Every structure is written in C-alpha cells, then in structure tokens.
C-alpha cells in the first residue's frame, strides 16, 4: 500500500478483541513510536491499536530510508513492543503487527479488519491464554591459552599439540550442539508450538560464542512456572557441556500470530536491555 509523504498517517501496532480494558487501562500509560498517544480503532468485535504519526517520517519514501538505519530500527522496535506489552499486560490476547505497518486513515484500518476478520478471530481464539518464551543457547567462547605455554621440543611435538587442541575444540563443539538439541527437545515437549529461527549473529547477541539454538515456544500462561523451572534445570547442566542458555519472556505470541504481519524484530525489539 502506498502512503503519502505529507500529512498524518496511522501506525498500527496490534490487533485484539474489542475489550474495554484496552482503551480504559492499558493505553493510558504508554506512548508509541513517535511519542504519540495510542488509541483503538474498533470494527465488528476487533480492535486495532494505532497511533497518529507524521508522513514525513513514516511515509513510503521515509520508511525505505529508515529501514536501513539500525538505530532507528532498534528504537522503533522497542517502542512498538512497549505498546504490545502494555496491551498484553491486561490479559488480553494480542496479535502483534509487523514493524512499520502504516495505514492512511481509520477507514483503511477498518477495511483491513473487515477483510481479515475471520482469520484474525480464529487466531485470537487459538492463542488466547498463551504467551511466547524465547530461548537461545550459545556455545561458550574458547578459553584463552596459557600465557606462557611450554615450548614444543620438536616439530612432531608441535603437530601433536595442534591436533590435540583441534580435537578438544571439536569435542567441545559437538557436546554443546548435543546439549542445544536436548534442550530444544525437552522444551518442545512442554510447548504447544515452537518456532526455530536462524542462528543469531554474534554482533547482535553481544556474546562471543556461536549461537546454537534460537527458538520461540508457545506456552499456556498458566504453565509459565513449569516452563521456566525446566529452563532453569536445563541451564544448570548446560555449562558442563560448554553451553550457555538465555531465556526471555513472557511475550505476546509474536512468532505464532500467523497473520502475515507478525513482528520480525526478534533480535532487536526483544533483546534484553
């Protein structure tokens, strides 16, 4: 959809059922991506959470430029998430929309709700009472070599040391990968659905070790304690196998909304601050 580059547009954050709690409580204490108040657009039992933004910043040409700016993406993703979290904190099932989903006006938003009402309503029923947990497993960075290793006594000794070090590194990597697989298998048994993402680049994770597992798990809200206890138990055994486990959540079900507009900023919007 083309958007004008002047005037005002509506930035859409999420879709939910039309409940009084959203307008009366959740949205009074949160502002959107442009510092704007967030309000609702209602249509046939559904509600879209929106905020008015300047077309100069969120029109088609401006967005093309902004989407190349990492700092803009990070700040916008975090603001987007704040709105979704505020809505979800009421216990309302919320379907997050893709970052930078923009409409011309309320009529356009209502047209979207009308066109997709059957699918949106079915998805809200499926995800009601569920939350998303994120789990990453990282291989621990190799330990630094001793500061003053014994000098090799011969070329054969040197080669033997190199081969031994390589085998030890390969064994550590194998054990860490097996641990990541075991963790995913155990958590999958506790989740209703799972999503696997590509490994996260070390530049985004801020961790020196290789990312072995980057997954999301859909879990009933009432089973959250059981899930986190399982992660804690698995985390306790992971260091012995050269792996580190990172848990984030609970989130709105970003990865499971299935609306075609789910937020895809897992490594920016939901990275621990």
PDB file of C-alpha atoms in Angstrom:
ATOM      1  CA  UNK A   1       0.000   0.000   0.000  1.00  0.00           C
ATOM      2  CA  UNK A   2       1.395   3.399  -0.968  1.00  0.00           C
ATOM      3  CA  UNK A   3       1.388   6.118   1.662  1.00  0.00           C
ATOM      4  CA  UNK A   4       1.638   9.888   1.168  1.00  0.00           C
ATOM      5  CA  UNK A   5       4.754  11.697   2.301  1.00  0.00           C
ATOM      6  CA  UNK A   6       2.920  14.641   3.873  1.00  0.00           C
ATOM      7  CA  UNK A   7       0.187  14.856   6.484  1.00  0.00           C
ATOM      8  CA  UNK A   8      -0.699  12.298   9.142  1.00  0.00           C
ATOM      9  CA  UNK A   9      -0.860   8.506   8.976  1.00  0.00           C
ATOM     10  CA  UNK A  10      -1.885   5.760  11.399  1.00  0.00           C
ATOM     11  CA  UNK A  11       0.815   3.432  12.662  1.00  0.00           C
ATOM     12  CA  UNK A  12      -0.736   0.073  13.630  1.00  0.00           C
ATOM     13  CA  UNK A  13       0.736  -1.968  16.482  1.00  0.00           C
ATOM     14  CA  UNK A  14      -1.514  -4.943  17.050  1.00  0.00           C
ATOM     15  CA  UNK A  15      -4.970  -6.454  16.772  1.00  0.00           C
ATOM     16  CA  UNK A  16      -7.033  -7.773  19.679  1.00  0.00           C
ATOM     17  CA  UNK A  17     -10.578  -8.462  20.652  1.00  0.00           C
ATOM     18  CA  UNK A  18     -12.615  -5.365  21.379  1.00  0.00           C
ATOM     19  CA  UNK A  19     -12.441  -5.202  25.182  1.00  0.00           C
ATOM     20  CA  UNK A  20     -12.922  -2.197  27.499  1.00  0.00           C
ATOM     21  CA  UNK A  21      -9.621  -2.942  29.268  1.00  0.00           C
ATOM     22  CA  UNK A  22      -7.552  -1.905  26.268  1.00  0.00           C
ATOM     23  CA  UNK A  23      -8.849   1.629  25.993  1.00  0.00           C
ATOM     24  CA  UNK A  24      -9.617   2.212  29.643  1.00  0.00           C
ATOM     25  CA  UNK A  25      -6.411   0.947  31.227  1.00  0.00           C
ATOM     26  CA  UNK A  26      -3.587  -0.295  29.021  1.00  0.00           C
ATOM     27  CA  UNK A  27      -3.194   2.580  26.617  1.00  0.00           C
ATOM     28  CA  UNK A  28      -3.287   5.455  29.089  1.00  0.00           C
ATOM     29  CA  UNK A  29       0.261   4.861  30.285  1.00  0.00           C
ATOM     30  CA  UNK A  30       2.100   4.140  27.040  1.00  0.00           C
ATOM     31  CA  UNK A  31       3.179   6.178  24.032  1.00  0.00           C
ATOM     32  CA  UNK A  32       4.016   4.947  20.564  1.00  0.00           C
ATOM     33  CA  UNK A  33       6.926   5.028  18.138  1.00  0.00           C
ATOM     34  CA  UNK A  34       6.683   8.815  17.672  1.00  0.00           C
ATOM     35  CA  UNK A  35       5.843   9.574  21.299  1.00  0.00           C
ATOM     36  CA  UNK A  36       2.187   9.765  20.295  1.00  0.00           C
ATOM     37  CA  UNK A  37      -0.847   8.629  22.331  1.00  0.00           C
ATOM     38  CA  UNK A  38      -2.101   5.172  21.384  1.00  0.00           C
ATOM     39  CA  UNK A  39      -5.793   4.597  20.737  1.00  0.00           C
ATOM     40  CA  UNK A  40      -8.102   1.990  19.324  1.00  0.00           C
ATOM     41  CA  UNK A  41      -9.929   1.587  16.027  1.00  0.00           C
ATOM     42  CA  UNK A  42     -12.856  -0.791  16.510  1.00  0.00           C
ATOM     43  CA  UNK A  43     -14.697  -2.856  13.947  1.00  0.00           C
ATOM     44  CA  UNK A  44     -17.048  -5.817  14.365  1.00  0.00           C
ATOM     45  CA  UNK A  45     -15.636  -7.116  17.645  1.00  0.00           C
ATOM     46  CA  UNK A  46     -11.992  -6.485  16.754  1.00  0.00           C
ATOM     47  CA  UNK A  47      -9.689  -3.659  17.826  1.00  0.00           C
ATOM     48  CA  UNK A  48      -6.566  -2.307  16.174  1.00  0.00           C
ATOM     49  CA  UNK A  49      -4.120  -0.364  18.355  1.00  0.00           C
ATOM     50  CA  UNK A  50      -2.908   2.675  16.430  1.00  0.00           C
ATOM     51  CA  UNK A  51      -1.155   5.999  16.816  1.00  0.00           C
ATOM     52  CA  UNK A  52      -1.021   9.073  14.585  1.00  0.00           C
ATOM     53  CA  UNK A  53       2.423   9.688  13.060  1.00  0.00           C
ATOM     54  CA  UNK A  54       3.857  12.193  10.586  1.00  0.00           C
ATOM     55  CA  UNK A  55       4.016  11.030   6.981  1.00  0.00           C
ATOM     56  CA  UNK A  56       7.359  12.836   6.736  1.00  0.00           C
ATOM     57  CA  UNK A  57       8.790  10.114   9.000  1.00  0.00           C
ATOM     58  CA  UNK A  58       6.536   7.164   8.178  1.00  0.00           C
ATOM     59  CA  UNK A  59       5.505   7.719   4.576  1.00  0.00           C
ATOM     60  CA  UNK A  60       6.676   5.309   1.913  1.00  0.00           C
ATOM     61  CA  UNK A  61       9.917   7.084   0.969  1.00  0.00           C
ATOM     62  CA  UNK A  62      10.840   7.873   4.578  1.00  0.00           C
ATOM     63  CA  UNK A  63      10.323   4.279   5.644  1.00  0.00           C
ATOM     64  CA  UNK A  64      12.519   2.955   2.855  1.00  0.00           C
ATOM     65  CA  UNK A  65      15.351   5.097   4.204  1.00  0.00           C
ATOM     66  CA  UNK A  66      14.668   4.371   7.886  1.00  0.00           C
ATOM     67  CA  UNK A  67      14.636   0.610   7.398  1.00  0.00           C
ATOM     68  CA  UNK A  68      18.328   0.840   6.506  1.00  0.00           C
ATOM     69  CA  UNK A  69      19.157   2.566   9.818  1.00  0.00           C
ATOM     70  CA  UNK A  70      19.909   0.145  12.660  1.00  0.00           C
ATOM     71  CA  UNK A  71      19.476   2.768  15.403  1.00  0.00           C
ATOM     72  CA  UNK A  72      16.044   3.753  14.031  1.00  0.00           C
ATOM     73  CA  UNK A  73      15.021   0.107  13.813  1.00  0.00           C
ATOM     74  CA  UNK A  74      16.065  -0.561  17.395  1.00  0.00           C
ATOM     75  CA  UNK A  75      14.292   2.433  18.916  1.00  0.00           C
ATOM     76  CA  UNK A  76      11.165   1.907  16.826  1.00  0.00           C
ATOM     77  CA  UNK A  77      11.065  -1.807  17.612  1.00  0.00           C
ATOM     78  CA  UNK A  78      11.332  -1.141  21.336  1.00  0.00           C
ATOM     79  CA  UNK A  79       8.548   1.445  21.226  1.00  0.00           C
ATOM     80  CA  UNK A  80       6.416  -0.941  19.166  1.00  0.00           C
ATOM     81  CA  UNK A  81       6.989  -3.642  21.739  1.00  0.00           C
ATOM     82  CA  UNK A  82       6.075  -1.337  24.646  1.00  0.00           C
ATOM     83  CA  UNK A  83       2.626  -0.837  23.164  1.00  0.00           C
ATOM     84  CA  UNK A  84       2.104  -4.543  22.555  1.00  0.00           C
ATOM     85  CA  UNK A  85       3.297  -5.388  26.082  1.00  0.00           C
ATOM     86  CA  UNK A  86       1.013  -2.777  27.651  1.00  0.00           C
ATOM     87  CA  UNK A  87      -1.966  -4.259  25.841  1.00  0.00           C
ATOM     88  CA  UNK A  88      -0.975  -7.824  26.693  1.00  0.00           C
ATOM     89  CA  UNK A  89      -0.481  -6.950  30.376  1.00  0.00           C
ATOM     90  CA  UNK A  90      -4.265  -6.738  30.744  1.00  0.00           C
ATOM     91  CA  UNK A  91      -4.507 -10.456  29.976  1.00  0.00           C
ATOM     92  CA  UNK A  92      -5.967  -9.695  26.565  1.00  0.00           C
ATOM     93  CA  UNK A  93      -4.713 -11.845  23.696  1.00  0.00           C
ATOM     94  CA  UNK A  94      -2.821  -9.537  21.330  1.00  0.00           C
ATOM     95  CA  UNK A  95      -1.638 -10.222  17.777  1.00  0.00           C
ATOM     96  CA  UNK A  96       1.404  -8.015  17.090  1.00  0.00           C
ATOM     97  CA  UNK A  97       1.634  -6.492  13.626  1.00  0.00           C
ATOM     98  CA  UNK A  98       4.808  -6.115  11.610  1.00  0.00           C
ATOM     99  CA  UNK A  99       7.130  -3.262  12.475  1.00  0.00           C
ATOM    100  CA  UNK A 100       6.227  -0.130  10.473  1.00  0.00           C
ATOM    101  CA  UNK A 101       2.727  -1.239   9.461  1.00  0.00           C
ATOM    102  CA  UNK A 102       1.131   2.053   8.390  1.00  0.00           C
ATOM    103  CA  UNK A 103      -2.364   2.967   7.100  1.00  0.00           C
ATOM    104  CA  UNK A 104      -3.702   6.122   5.520  1.00  0.00           C
ATOM    105  CA  UNK A 105      -6.606   6.578   7.927  1.00  0.00           C
ATOM    106  CA  UNK A 106      -9.172   4.845  10.129  1.00  0.00           C
ATOM    107  CA  UNK A 107     -11.172   3.716   7.118  1.00  0.00           C
ATOM    108  CA  UNK A 108      -8.140   1.810   5.842  1.00  0.00           C
ATOM    109  CA  UNK A 109      -7.651   0.167   9.235  1.00  0.00           C
ATOM    110  CA  UNK A 110     -11.288  -0.886   9.387  1.00  0.00           C
ATOM    111  CA  UNK A 111     -11.064  -2.248   5.863  1.00  0.00           C
ATOM    112  CA  UNK A 112      -8.152  -4.462   6.983  1.00  0.00           C
ATOM    113  CA  UNK A 113     -10.128  -5.696   9.997  1.00  0.00           C
ATOM    114  CA  UNK A 114     -13.115  -6.418   7.788  1.00  0.00           C
ATOM    115  CA  UNK A 115     -11.114  -8.244   5.126  1.00  0.00           C
ATOM    116  CA  UNK A 116      -9.288 -10.438   7.607  1.00  0.00           C
ATOM    117  CA  UNK A 117     -11.900 -10.728  10.334  1.00  0.00           C
ATOM    118  CA  UNK A 118     -12.435 -14.490  10.024  1.00  0.00           C
ATOM    119  CA  UNK A 119      -8.746 -15.331  10.183  1.00  0.00           C
ATOM    120  CA  UNK A 120      -7.990 -12.812  12.932  1.00  0.00           C
ATOM    121  CA  UNK A 121     -10.843 -14.049  15.121  1.00  0.00           C
ATOM    122  CA  UNK A 122      -9.750 -17.673  14.679  1.00  0.00           C
ATOM    123  CA  UNK A 123      -6.140 -16.821  15.548  1.00  0.00           C
ATOM    124  CA  UNK A 124      -7.199 -14.921  18.654  1.00  0.00           C
ATOM    125  CA  UNK A 125      -9.184 -17.953  19.811  1.00  0.00           C
ATOM    126  CA  UNK A 126      -6.206 -20.245  19.187  1.00  0.00           C
ATOM    127  CA  UNK A 127      -3.740 -18.052  21.072  1.00  0.00           C
ATOM    128  CA  UNK A 128      -5.985 -16.924  23.912  1.00  0.00           C
ATOM    129  CA  UNK A 129      -4.295 -17.595  27.255  1.00  0.00           C
ATOM    130  CA  UNK A 130      -0.914 -18.329  25.622  1.00  0.00           C
ATOM    131  CA  UNK A 131       2.404 -16.483  25.792  1.00  0.00           C
ATOM    132  CA  UNK A 132       5.695 -16.792  23.987  1.00  0.00           C
ATOM    133  CA  UNK A 133       9.032 -17.605  25.597  1.00  0.00           C
ATOM    134  CA  UNK A 134      12.334 -17.185  23.762  1.00  0.00           C
ATOM    135  CA  UNK A 135      15.313 -19.452  24.395  1.00  0.00           C
ATOM    136  CA  UNK A 136      18.797 -19.109  22.953  1.00  0.00           C
ATOM    137  CA  UNK A 137      21.702 -21.470  23.519  1.00  0.00           C
ATOM    138  CA  UNK A 138      25.231 -20.203  22.891  1.00  0.00           C
ATOM    139  CA  UNK A 139      28.461 -22.164  22.782  1.00  0.00           C
ATOM    140  CA  UNK A 140      30.879 -20.824  25.329  1.00  0.00           C
ATOM    141  CA  UNK A 141      33.842 -18.964  23.862  1.00  0.00           C
ATOM    142  CA  UNK A 142      37.085 -20.982  23.876  1.00  0.00           C
ATOM    143  CA  UNK A 143      39.224 -20.354  26.926  1.00  0.00           C
ATOM    144  CA  UNK A 144      42.360 -18.346  26.399  1.00  0.00           C
ATOM    145  CA  UNK A 145      45.573 -20.306  26.024  1.00  0.00           C
ATOM    146  CA  UNK A 146      48.064 -20.214  28.927  1.00  0.00           C
ATOM    147  CA  UNK A 147      50.176 -17.075  28.881  1.00  0.00           C
ATOM    148  CA  UNK A 148      53.474 -18.976  28.791  1.00  0.00           C
ATOM    149  CA  UNK A 149      52.960 -22.441  27.290  1.00  0.00           C
ATOM    150  CA  UNK A 150      55.843 -24.875  27.274  1.00  0.00           C
ATOM    151  CA  UNK A 151      57.758 -24.553  24.039  1.00  0.00           C
ATOM    152  CA  UNK A 152      57.460 -27.568  21.742  1.00  0.00           C
ATOM    153  CA  UNK A 153      60.509 -29.795  21.827  1.00  0.00           C
ATOM    154  CA  UNK A 154      60.250 -30.777  18.164  1.00  0.00           C
ATOM    155  CA  UNK A 155      58.169 -30.381  15.057  1.00  0.00           C
ATOM    156  CA  UNK A 156      56.379 -33.628  15.907  1.00  0.00           C
ATOM    157  CA  UNK A 157      55.567 -32.288  19.378  1.00  0.00           C
ATOM    158  CA  UNK A 158      54.194 -29.096  17.830  1.00  0.00           C
ATOM    159  CA  UNK A 159      51.926 -31.030  15.436  1.00  0.00           C
ATOM    160  CA  UNK A 160      50.758 -33.307  18.234  1.00  0.00           C
ATOM    161  CA  UNK A 161      49.711 -30.289  20.283  1.00  0.00           C
ATOM    162  CA  UNK A 162      47.876 -28.721  17.335  1.00  0.00           C
ATOM    163  CA  UNK A 163      45.971 -31.946  16.654  1.00  0.00           C
ATOM    164  CA  UNK A 164      45.100 -32.369  20.323  1.00  0.00           C
ATOM    165  CA  UNK A 165      43.825 -28.787  20.607  1.00  0.00           C
ATOM    166  CA  UNK A 166      41.732 -29.169  17.446  1.00  0.00           C
ATOM    167  CA  UNK A 167      40.183 -32.412  18.657  1.00  0.00           C
ATOM    168  CA  UNK A 168      39.395 -30.872  22.032  1.00  0.00           C
ATOM    169  CA  UNK A 169      37.718 -27.926  20.306  1.00  0.00           C
ATOM    170  CA  UNK A 170      35.706 -30.236  18.041  1.00  0.00           C
ATOM    171  CA  UNK A 171      34.629 -32.321  21.031  1.00  0.00           C
ATOM    172  CA  UNK A 172      33.506 -29.213  22.932  1.00  0.00           C
ATOM    173  CA  UNK A 173      31.516 -28.050  19.884  1.00  0.00           C
ATOM    174  CA  UNK A 174      29.886 -31.472  19.492  1.00  0.00           C
ATOM    175  CA  UNK A 175      28.855 -31.609  23.146  1.00  0.00           C
ATOM    176  CA  UNK A 176      27.469 -28.069  23.030  1.00  0.00           C
ATOM    177  CA  UNK A 177      25.398 -28.877  19.919  1.00  0.00           C
ATOM    178  CA  UNK A 178      24.060 -32.040  21.544  1.00  0.00           C
ATOM    179  CA  UNK A 179      23.125 -30.005  24.620  1.00  0.00           C
ATOM    180  CA  UNK A 180      21.274 -27.436  22.493  1.00  0.00           C
ATOM    181  CA  UNK A 181      19.365 -30.220  20.730  1.00  0.00           C
ATOM    182  CA  UNK A 182      18.470 -31.854  24.062  1.00  0.00           C
ATOM    183  CA  UNK A 183      17.255 -28.543  25.482  1.00  0.00           C
ATOM    184  CA  UNK A 184      15.064 -27.896  22.446  1.00  0.00           C
ATOM    185  CA  UNK A 185      13.630 -31.421  22.616  1.00  0.00           C
ATOM    186  CA  UNK A 186      12.793 -31.052  26.313  1.00  0.00           C
ATOM    187  CA  UNK A 187      11.189 -27.624  25.904  1.00  0.00           C
ATOM    188  CA  UNK A 188       9.245 -28.673  22.813  1.00  0.00           C
ATOM    189  CA  UNK A 189       7.541 -31.320  24.957  1.00  0.00           C
ATOM    190  CA  UNK A 190       6.291 -28.533  27.263  1.00  0.00           C
ATOM    191  CA  UNK A 191       5.128 -26.190  24.491  1.00  0.00           C
ATOM    192  CA  UNK A 192       2.062 -26.247  22.279  1.00  0.00           C
ATOM    193  CA  UNK A 193       4.005 -24.914  19.293  1.00  0.00           C
ATOM    194  CA  UNK A 194       7.606 -23.987  18.543  1.00  0.00           C
ATOM    195  CA  UNK A 195       9.406 -21.810  16.029  1.00  0.00           C
ATOM    196  CA  UNK A 196      13.075 -22.146  15.092  1.00  0.00           C
ATOM    197  CA  UNK A 197      14.926 -19.060  13.862  1.00  0.00           C
ATOM    198  CA  UNK A 198      18.298 -18.838  12.095  1.00  0.00           C
ATOM    199  CA  UNK A 199      21.265 -18.599  14.480  1.00  0.00           C
ATOM    200  CA  UNK A 200      21.781 -15.082  15.767  1.00  0.00           C
ATOM    201  CA  UNK A 201      24.930 -13.294  14.623  1.00  0.00           C
ATOM    202  CA  UNK A 202      27.415 -12.622  17.408  1.00  0.00           C
ATOM    203  CA  UNK A 203      27.356  -8.926  16.539  1.00  0.00           C
ATOM    204  CA  UNK A 204      23.687  -8.781  17.540  1.00  0.00           C
ATOM    205  CA  UNK A 205      23.837 -11.132  20.512  1.00  0.00           C
ATOM    206  CA  UNK A 206      26.828  -9.435  22.097  1.00  0.00           C
ATOM    207  CA  UNK A 207      28.154 -12.899  23.003  1.00  0.00           C
ATOM    208  CA  UNK A 208      31.441 -14.302  21.699  1.00  0.00           C
ATOM    209  CA  UNK A 209      30.147 -17.885  21.495  1.00  0.00           C
ATOM    210  CA  UNK A 210      28.339 -19.301  18.468  1.00  0.00           C
ATOM    211  CA  UNK A 211      24.524 -19.300  18.660  1.00  0.00           C
ATOM    212  CA  UNK A 212      23.380 -22.938  18.585  1.00  0.00           C
ATOM    213  CA  UNK A 213      19.655 -22.528  19.259  1.00  0.00           C
ATOM    214  CA  UNK A 214      17.358 -19.561  18.617  1.00  0.00           C
ATOM    215  CA  UNK A 215      13.809 -20.678  19.292  1.00  0.00           C
ATOM    216  CA  UNK A 216      10.381 -19.491  20.437  1.00  0.00           C
ATOM    217  CA  UNK A 217       7.911 -21.596  22.411  1.00  0.00           C
ATOM    218  CA  UNK A 218       4.152 -21.103  22.751  1.00  0.00           C
ATOM    219  CA  UNK A 219       3.119 -21.968  26.293  1.00  0.00           C
ATOM    220  CA  UNK A 220      -0.152 -21.595  28.226  1.00  0.00           C
ATOM    221  CA  UNK A 221       0.123 -18.624  30.545  1.00  0.00           C
ATOM    222  CA  UNK A 222      -0.772 -20.875  33.480  1.00  0.00           C
ATOM    223  CA  UNK A 223       2.149 -23.208  32.660  1.00  0.00           C
ATOM    224  CA  UNK A 224       4.767 -20.448  32.760  1.00  0.00           C
ATOM    225  CA  UNK A 225       6.270 -21.513  36.089  1.00  0.00           C
ATOM    226  CA  UNK A 226       6.667 -25.076  34.880  1.00  0.00           C
ATOM    227  CA  UNK A 227       8.367 -23.927  31.690  1.00  0.00           C
ATOM    228  CA  UNK A 228      10.793 -21.536  33.388  1.00  0.00           C
ATOM    229  CA  UNK A 229      11.633 -24.170  36.008  1.00  0.00           C
ATOM    230  CA  UNK A 230      12.525 -26.573  33.213  1.00  0.00           C
ATOM    231  CA  UNK A 231      14.756 -23.934  31.599  1.00  0.00           C
ATOM    232  CA  UNK A 232      16.476 -23.324  34.939  1.00  0.00           C
ATOM    233  CA  UNK A 233      17.089 -27.040  35.382  1.00  0.00           C
ATOM    234  CA  UNK A 234      18.492 -27.381  31.872  1.00  0.00           C
ATOM    235  CA  UNK A 235      20.594 -24.253  32.333  1.00  0.00           C
ATOM    236  CA  UNK A 236      22.171 -25.780  35.411  1.00  0.00           C
ATOM    237  CA  UNK A 237      23.506 -28.718  33.419  1.00  0.00           C
ATOM    238  CA  UNK A 238      24.491 -26.775  30.286  1.00  0.00           C
ATOM    239  CA  UNK A 239      27.779 -25.176  31.474  1.00  0.00           C
ATOM    240  CA  UNK A 240      29.335 -28.613  31.894  1.00  0.00           C
ATOM    241  CA  UNK A 241      28.768 -29.143  28.174  1.00  0.00           C
ATOM    242  CA  UNK A 242      30.190 -25.800  27.107  1.00  0.00           C
ATOM    243  CA  UNK A 243      26.837 -24.094  26.506  1.00  0.00           C
ATOM    244  CA  UNK A 244      25.064 -21.036  27.926  1.00  0.00           C
ATOM    245  CA  UNK A 245      21.267 -20.681  27.972  1.00  0.00           C
ATOM    246  CA  UNK A 246      19.363 -17.391  27.662  1.00  0.00           C
ATOM    247  CA  UNK A 247      15.636 -17.128  28.456  1.00  0.00           C
ATOM    248  CA  UNK A 248      13.435 -14.145  27.546  1.00  0.00           C
ATOM    249  CA  UNK A 249       9.719 -13.554  28.011  1.00  0.00           C
ATOM    250  CA  UNK A 250       6.905 -13.945  28.521  1.00  0.00           C
ATOM    251  CA  UNK A 251       5.930 -12.060  25.365  1.00  0.00           C
ATOM    252  CA  UNK A 252       2.819 -11.656  23.317  1.00  0.00           C
ATOM    253  CA  UNK A 253       2.831 -14.515  20.780  1.00  0.00           C
ATOM    254  CA  UNK A 254       4.902 -12.681  18.159  1.00  0.00           C
ATOM    255  CA  UNK A 255       6.070 -15.827  16.425  1.00  0.00           C
ATOM    256  CA  UNK A 256       2.728 -17.598  16.336  1.00  0.00           C
ATOM    257  CA  UNK A 257       0.262 -14.923  15.269  1.00  0.00           C
ATOM    258  CA  UNK A 258       0.154 -16.225  11.714  1.00  0.00           C
ATOM    259  CA  UNK A 259      -1.432 -13.015  10.429  1.00  0.00           C
ATOM    260  CA  UNK A 260       1.197 -12.410   7.792  1.00  0.00           C
ATOM    261  CA  UNK A 261       2.208  -9.285   9.719  1.00  0.00           C
ATOM    262  CA  UNK A 262       3.949 -10.717  12.755  1.00  0.00           C
ATOM    263  CA  UNK A 263       6.818  -8.650  14.105  1.00  0.00           C
ATOM    264  CA  UNK A 264      10.140  -9.974  12.799  1.00  0.00           C
ATOM    265  CA  UNK A 265      12.465  -7.987  15.051  1.00  0.00           C
ATOM    266  CA  UNK A 266      13.256 -10.782  17.461  1.00  0.00           C
ATOM    267  CA  UNK A 267      16.888  -9.768  17.836  1.00  0.00           C
ATOM    268  CA  UNK A 268      16.213  -6.058  18.354  1.00  0.00           C
ATOM    269  CA  UNK A 269      12.836  -5.495  19.949  1.00  0.00           C
ATOM    270  CA  UNK A 270      13.150  -8.352  22.366  1.00  0.00           C
ATOM    271  CA  UNK A 271      16.788  -8.288  23.232  1.00  0.00           C
ATOM    272  CA  UNK A 272      17.379  -7.811  26.985  1.00  0.00           C
ATOM    273  CA  UNK A 273      18.341  -4.244  27.808  1.00  0.00           C
TER     274      UNK A 273
END
